[in-house]
GROMACS .gro file of C-alpha atoms in nm:
model
  233
    1MET     CA    1  -4.653   6.438  -9.102
    2ARG     CA    2  -4.318   6.547  -9.232
    3LEU     CA    3  -3.984   6.560  -9.049
    4SER     CA    4  -3.761   6.864  -9.097
    5CYS     CA    5  -3.396   6.928  -9.032
    6ALA     CA    6  -3.245   7.127  -8.746
    7ALA     CA    7  -2.913   7.154  -8.567
    8SER     CA    8  -3.009   7.192  -8.205
    9PHE     CA    9  -3.025   6.954  -7.909
   10ARG     CA   10  -3.331   6.864  -7.698
   11ASN     CA   11  -3.304   6.952  -7.330
   12SER     CA   12  -2.921   6.902  -7.339
   13PRO     CA   13  -2.743   7.035  -7.026
   14SER     CA   14  -2.463   7.160  -7.252
   15ALA     CA   15  -2.652   7.232  -7.569
   16GLY     CA   16  -2.430   7.344  -7.850
   17SER     CA   17  -2.103   7.245  -7.679
   18LEU     CA   18  -2.071   6.902  -7.831
   19ILE     CA   19  -2.199   6.705  -8.126
   20PHE     CA   20  -2.213   6.327  -8.147
   21PRO     CA   21  -2.226   6.233  -8.515
   22ALA     CA   22  -2.151   5.891  -8.654
   23ALA     CA   23  -1.794   5.833  -8.758
   24PHE     CA   24  -1.892   5.711  -9.103
   25PRO     CA   25  -2.086   5.927  -9.352
   26PRO     CA   26  -2.343   5.997  -9.461
   27ILE     CA   27  -2.576   6.112  -9.183
   28GLY     CA   28  -2.825   6.389  -9.127
   29LYS     CA   29  -2.984   6.559  -8.829
   30ILE     CA   30  -3.361   6.568  -8.797
   31ILE     CA   31  -3.577   6.726  -8.534
   32VAL     CA   32  -3.914   6.566  -8.460
   33ALA     CA   33  -4.197   6.773  -8.315
   34ARG     CA   34  -4.566   6.683  -8.314
   35ASP     CA   35  -4.809   6.973  -8.293
   36GLY     CA   36  -4.584   7.193  -8.089
   37ALA     CA   37  -4.469   6.926  -7.841
   38THR     CA   38  -4.118   6.911  -7.702
   39PRO     CA   39  -3.895   6.802  -7.992
   40TYR     CA   40  -3.666   6.504  -8.002
   41ILE     CA   41  -3.335   6.531  -8.183
   42PHE     CA   42  -3.216   6.248  -8.404
   43ILE     CA   43  -2.897   6.204  -8.602
   44CYS     CA   44  -3.006   5.965  -8.872
   45ARG     CA   45  -2.802   5.737  -9.089
   46HIS     CA   46  -2.881   5.808  -9.455
   47ALA     CA   47  -3.126   5.660  -9.700
   48GLN     CA   48  -2.944   5.330  -9.751
   49ARG     CA   49  -3.080   5.243  -9.408
   50ASN     CA   50  -2.745   5.089  -9.315
   51ARG     CA   51  -2.616   5.092  -8.962
   52VAL     CA   52  -2.294   5.253  -8.855
   53SER     CA   53  -2.150   5.290  -8.515
   54PRO     CA   54  -2.201   5.637  -8.361
   55ALA     CA   55  -1.897   5.808  -8.216
   56TYR     CA   56  -1.812   6.094  -7.992
   57LEU     CA   57  -1.659   6.378  -8.189
   58SER     CA   58  -1.593   6.726  -8.051
   59SER     CA   59  -1.755   7.005  -8.244
   60ALA     CA   60  -1.534   7.178  -8.497
   61GLU     CA   61  -1.675   7.506  -8.365
   62GLU     CA   62  -1.610   7.429  -8.001
   63THR     CA   63  -1.294   7.363  -7.802
   64GLN     CA   64  -1.454   7.263  -7.475
   65GLU     CA   65  -1.324   6.924  -7.356
   66LEU     CA   66  -1.565   6.637  -7.335
   67SER     CA   67  -1.404   6.520  -7.017
   68SER     CA   68  -1.513   6.690  -6.695
   69HIS     CA   69  -1.189   6.610  -6.517
   70HIS     CA   70  -0.850   6.778  -6.568
   71HIS     CA   71  -0.596   6.581  -6.375
   72HIS     CA   72  -0.251   6.532  -6.517
   73MET     CA   73  -0.014   6.242  -6.510
   74GLY     CA   74   0.344   6.273  -6.402
   75ASN     CA   75   0.460   6.335  -6.761
   76GLU     CA   76   0.226   6.636  -6.769
   77HIS     CA   77   0.005   6.486  -7.037
   78SER     CA   78  -0.366   6.535  -6.990
   79VAL     CA   79  -0.575   6.231  -6.906
   80PRO     CA   80  -0.792   6.156  -7.209
   81PRO     CA   81  -1.174   6.165  -7.174
   82ILE     CA   82  -1.311   5.825  -7.061
   83LEU     CA   83  -1.613   5.705  -7.258
   84LEU     CA   84  -1.837   5.412  -7.176
   85THR     CA   85  -2.003   5.201  -7.440
   86ILE     CA   86  -2.292   4.978  -7.340
   87ALA     CA   87  -2.356   4.736  -7.623
   88GLY     CA   88  -2.319   4.385  -7.762
   89PHE     CA   89  -1.999   4.216  -7.875
   90ASP     CA   90  -1.968   4.152  -8.250
   91PRO     CA   91  -1.695   3.891  -8.312
   92SER     CA   92  -1.624   4.040  -8.653
   93CYS     CA   93  -1.560   4.373  -8.475
   94GLY     CA   94  -1.755   4.577  -8.732
   95ALA     CA   95  -2.018   4.693  -8.486
   96GLY     CA   96  -2.099   4.699  -8.114
   97ILE     CA   97  -1.843   4.760  -7.842
   98ALA     CA   98  -1.547   4.660  -8.055
   99ALA     CA   99  -1.629   4.922  -8.319
  100ASP     CA  100  -1.710   5.182  -8.050
  101LEU     CA  101  -1.381   5.131  -7.871
  102LYS     CA  102  -1.181   5.165  -8.193
  103THR     CA  103  -1.375   5.486  -8.274
  104PHE     CA  104  -1.316   5.630  -7.928
  105ALA     CA  105  -0.940   5.561  -7.960
  106ALA     CA  106  -0.933   5.717  -8.309
  107HIS     CA  107  -1.059   6.039  -8.147
  108ASN     CA  108  -0.810   6.035  -7.857
  109CYS     CA  109  -1.052   5.903  -7.599
  110TYR     CA  110  -1.013   5.607  -7.363
  111GLY     CA  111  -1.298   5.364  -7.405
  112ILE     CA  112  -1.439   5.116  -7.156
  113ALA     CA  113  -1.728   4.877  -7.213
  114ALA     CA  114  -2.013   4.692  -7.053
  115VAL     CA  115  -2.133   4.395  -7.257
  116THR     CA  116  -2.509   4.349  -7.303
  117ALA     CA  117  -2.490   4.039  -7.522
  118LEU     CA  118  -2.262   3.803  -7.708
  119THR     CA  119  -2.352   3.748  -8.069
  120VAL     CA  120  -2.276   3.476  -8.320
  121GLN     CA  121  -2.210   3.673  -8.634
  122SER     CA  122  -1.971   3.752  -8.913
  123THR     CA  123  -1.953   4.021  -9.181
  124GLN     CA  124  -2.236   3.835  -9.352
  125GLY     CA  125  -2.492   3.878  -9.075
  126VAL     CA  126  -2.610   3.793  -8.721
  127LEU     CA  127  -2.691   3.431  -8.655
  128SER     CA  128  -2.785   3.443  -8.285
  129VAL     CA  129  -2.784   3.669  -7.980
  130HIS     CA  130  -2.708   3.559  -7.621
  131ALA     CA  131  -2.809   3.830  -7.377
  132THR     CA  132  -2.602   3.910  -7.068
  133PRO     CA  133  -2.805   3.849  -6.751
  134ALA     CA  134  -2.944   4.178  -6.616
  135ALA     CA  135  -2.774   4.134  -6.280
  136THR     CA  136  -2.440   4.083  -6.454
  137LEU     CA  137  -2.487   4.392  -6.666
  138ARG     CA  138  -2.575   4.594  -6.355
  139ALA     CA  139  -2.259   4.475  -6.183
  140GLN     CA  140  -2.045   4.566  -6.484
  141LEU     CA  141  -2.187   4.917  -6.500
  142ASP     CA  142  -2.153   4.988  -6.126
  143ALA     CA  143  -1.793   4.860  -6.119
  144LEU     CA  144  -1.695   5.079  -6.409
  145ALA     CA  145  -1.873   5.391  -6.283
  146GLU     CA  146  -1.714   5.356  -5.941
  147ASP     CA  147  -1.368   5.322  -6.092
  148ALA     CA  148  -1.367   5.591  -6.361
  149THR     CA  149  -1.487   5.946  -6.417
  150LEU     CA  150  -1.698   5.913  -6.727
  151ALA     CA  151  -1.722   6.198  -6.976
  152GLY     CA  152  -1.994   6.034  -7.179
  153VAL     CA  153  -2.199   5.721  -7.233
  154LYS     CA  154  -2.300   5.558  -7.561
  155ILE     CA  155  -2.576   5.293  -7.558
  156GLY     CA  156  -2.617   5.045  -7.840
  157MET     CA  157  -2.777   4.700  -7.854
  158LEU     CA  158  -2.952   4.604  -7.534
  159ALA     CA  159  -3.101   4.265  -7.631
  160ASN     CA  160  -3.402   4.276  -7.398
  161ARG     CA  161  -3.620   4.483  -7.169
  162ALA     CA  162  -3.440   4.366  -6.853
  163ASN     CA  163  -3.111   4.508  -6.979
  164ALA     CA  164  -3.277   4.827  -7.101
  165SER     CA  165  -3.428   4.876  -6.750
  166VAL     CA  166  -3.084   4.828  -6.592
  167VAL     CA  167  -2.938   5.094  -6.821
  168ALA     CA  168  -3.219   5.339  -6.733
  169GLU     CA  169  -3.153   5.286  -6.361
  170PHE     CA  170  -2.783   5.336  -6.423
  171LEU     CA  171  -2.842   5.665  -6.602
  172ASP     CA  172  -3.074   5.784  -6.327
  173LYS     CA  173  -2.819   5.694  -6.058
  174TYR     CA  174  -2.519   5.869  -6.212
  175LYS     CA  175  -2.676   6.158  -6.400
  176PHE     CA  176  -2.425   6.173  -6.690
  177ALA     CA  177  -2.418   6.500  -6.886
  178HIS     CA  178  -2.369   6.332  -7.226
  179VAL     CA  179  -2.567   6.026  -7.328
  180VAL     CA  180  -2.589   5.894  -7.686
  181LEU     CA  181  -2.854   5.635  -7.757
  182ASP     CA  182  -2.837   5.420  -8.067
  183PRO     CA  183  -3.170   5.233  -8.056
  184VAL     CA  184  -3.052   4.914  -8.227
  185SER     CA  185  -3.335   4.674  -8.303
  186ARG     CA  186  -3.240   4.470  -8.611
  187PRO     CA  187  -2.909   4.397  -8.789
  188THR     CA  188  -2.837   4.528  -9.136
  189ALA     CA  189  -2.792   4.169  -9.257
  190GLY     CA  190  -3.009   3.886  -9.123
  191ASP     CA  191  -3.343   3.865  -8.941
  192THR     CA  192  -3.224   3.809  -8.584
  193GLU     CA  193  -3.382   4.042  -8.330
  194LEU     CA  194  -3.131   4.259  -8.140
  195LEU     CA  195  -3.394   4.385  -7.900
  196ASP     CA  196  -3.721   4.218  -7.804
  197GLU     CA  197  -4.061   4.384  -7.840
  198ALA     CA  198  -4.087   4.478  -7.473
  199GLY     CA  199  -3.741   4.629  -7.492
  200LEU     CA  200  -3.834   4.836  -7.798
  201LYS     CA  201  -4.129   4.984  -7.618
  202PHE     CA  202  -3.914   5.051  -7.309
  203VAL     CA  203  -3.652   5.231  -7.519
  204ARG     CA  204  -3.923   5.442  -7.684
  205ASP     CA  205  -4.107   5.522  -7.358
  206GLU     CA  206  -3.819   5.547  -7.109
  207LEU     CA  207  -3.467   5.560  -7.253
  208LEU     CA  208  -3.541   5.815  -7.521
  209LYS     CA  209  -3.599   6.089  -7.266
  210ARG     CA  210  -3.279   6.009  -7.081
  211ALA     CA  211  -3.055   6.061  -7.386
  212SER     CA  212  -2.888   6.377  -7.508
  213VAL     CA  213  -2.877   6.259  -7.870
  214ILE     CA  214  -3.046   5.963  -8.046
  215THR     CA  215  -2.897   5.798  -8.355
  216PRO     CA  216  -3.153   5.575  -8.521
  217ASN     CA  217  -3.158   5.456  -8.874
  218ILE     CA  218  -3.467   5.552  -9.071
  219PRO     CA  219  -3.692   5.253  -8.971
  220GLU     CA  220  -3.600   5.300  -8.607
  221ALA     CA  221  -3.678   5.674  -8.625
  222GLU     CA  222  -4.017   5.589  -8.773
  223PHE     CA  223  -4.093   5.338  -8.496
  224LEU     CA  224  -3.983   5.571  -8.217
  225THR     CA  225  -4.189   5.866  -8.346
  226GLY     CA  226  -4.479   5.702  -8.522
  227ILE     CA  227  -4.404   5.939  -8.809
  228GLU     CA  228  -4.297   5.851  -9.166
  229VAL     CA  229  -3.957   5.997  -9.248
  230LYS     CA  230  -4.001   6.196  -9.568
  231ASP     CA  231  -3.734   6.460  -9.539
  232LEU     CA  232  -3.369   6.388  -9.442
  233HIS     CA  233  -3.078   6.603  -9.542
   0.00000   0.00000   0.00000
């Protein structure tokens, strides 16, 4: 079965008002539908199958603010949108929360982060992954959500099913309007698993339907849909 391109969002509460492409080209949008079923929207990284960190970018055709709050500080400057990244920490700062926070800042957003795992890695690849205990991740998320009005959430590496389950519960509890899911499973360089098998199945069966936009690479898109990607542009 072939995948074709489209530029619409699945079941998005503000469809058309925002887009969430990766900050680094090239990417393409694909819409996946099987025999008339409800489609899933993917923004796929291109044929090199490399991973890049997805970012929140306001649509060039829209001026609506990502943030849902409009308070002002004493100097009359607007408070920037606050975005939460839920991902692992890459010491080389080329991926994970470090890359997300830099991307948020580059687009005039204030980023905060919940850490799902510490990794041992460099620009040459991932050597090992040390998952954050699920209870600790839950505490991080609740503390941040209670302290800040979040305009959007980006989910990256989760490490295991326990952490994926915590994130699903978090999304159900707070009902965020904008959720980007980057279903990270393996690094570009190295063979270290970034999400265990149970976690992969949970992401496919549970987290996918809680996201506004999903940003897999090609192998991840094929796993999530069970369909070979033949058409991406």
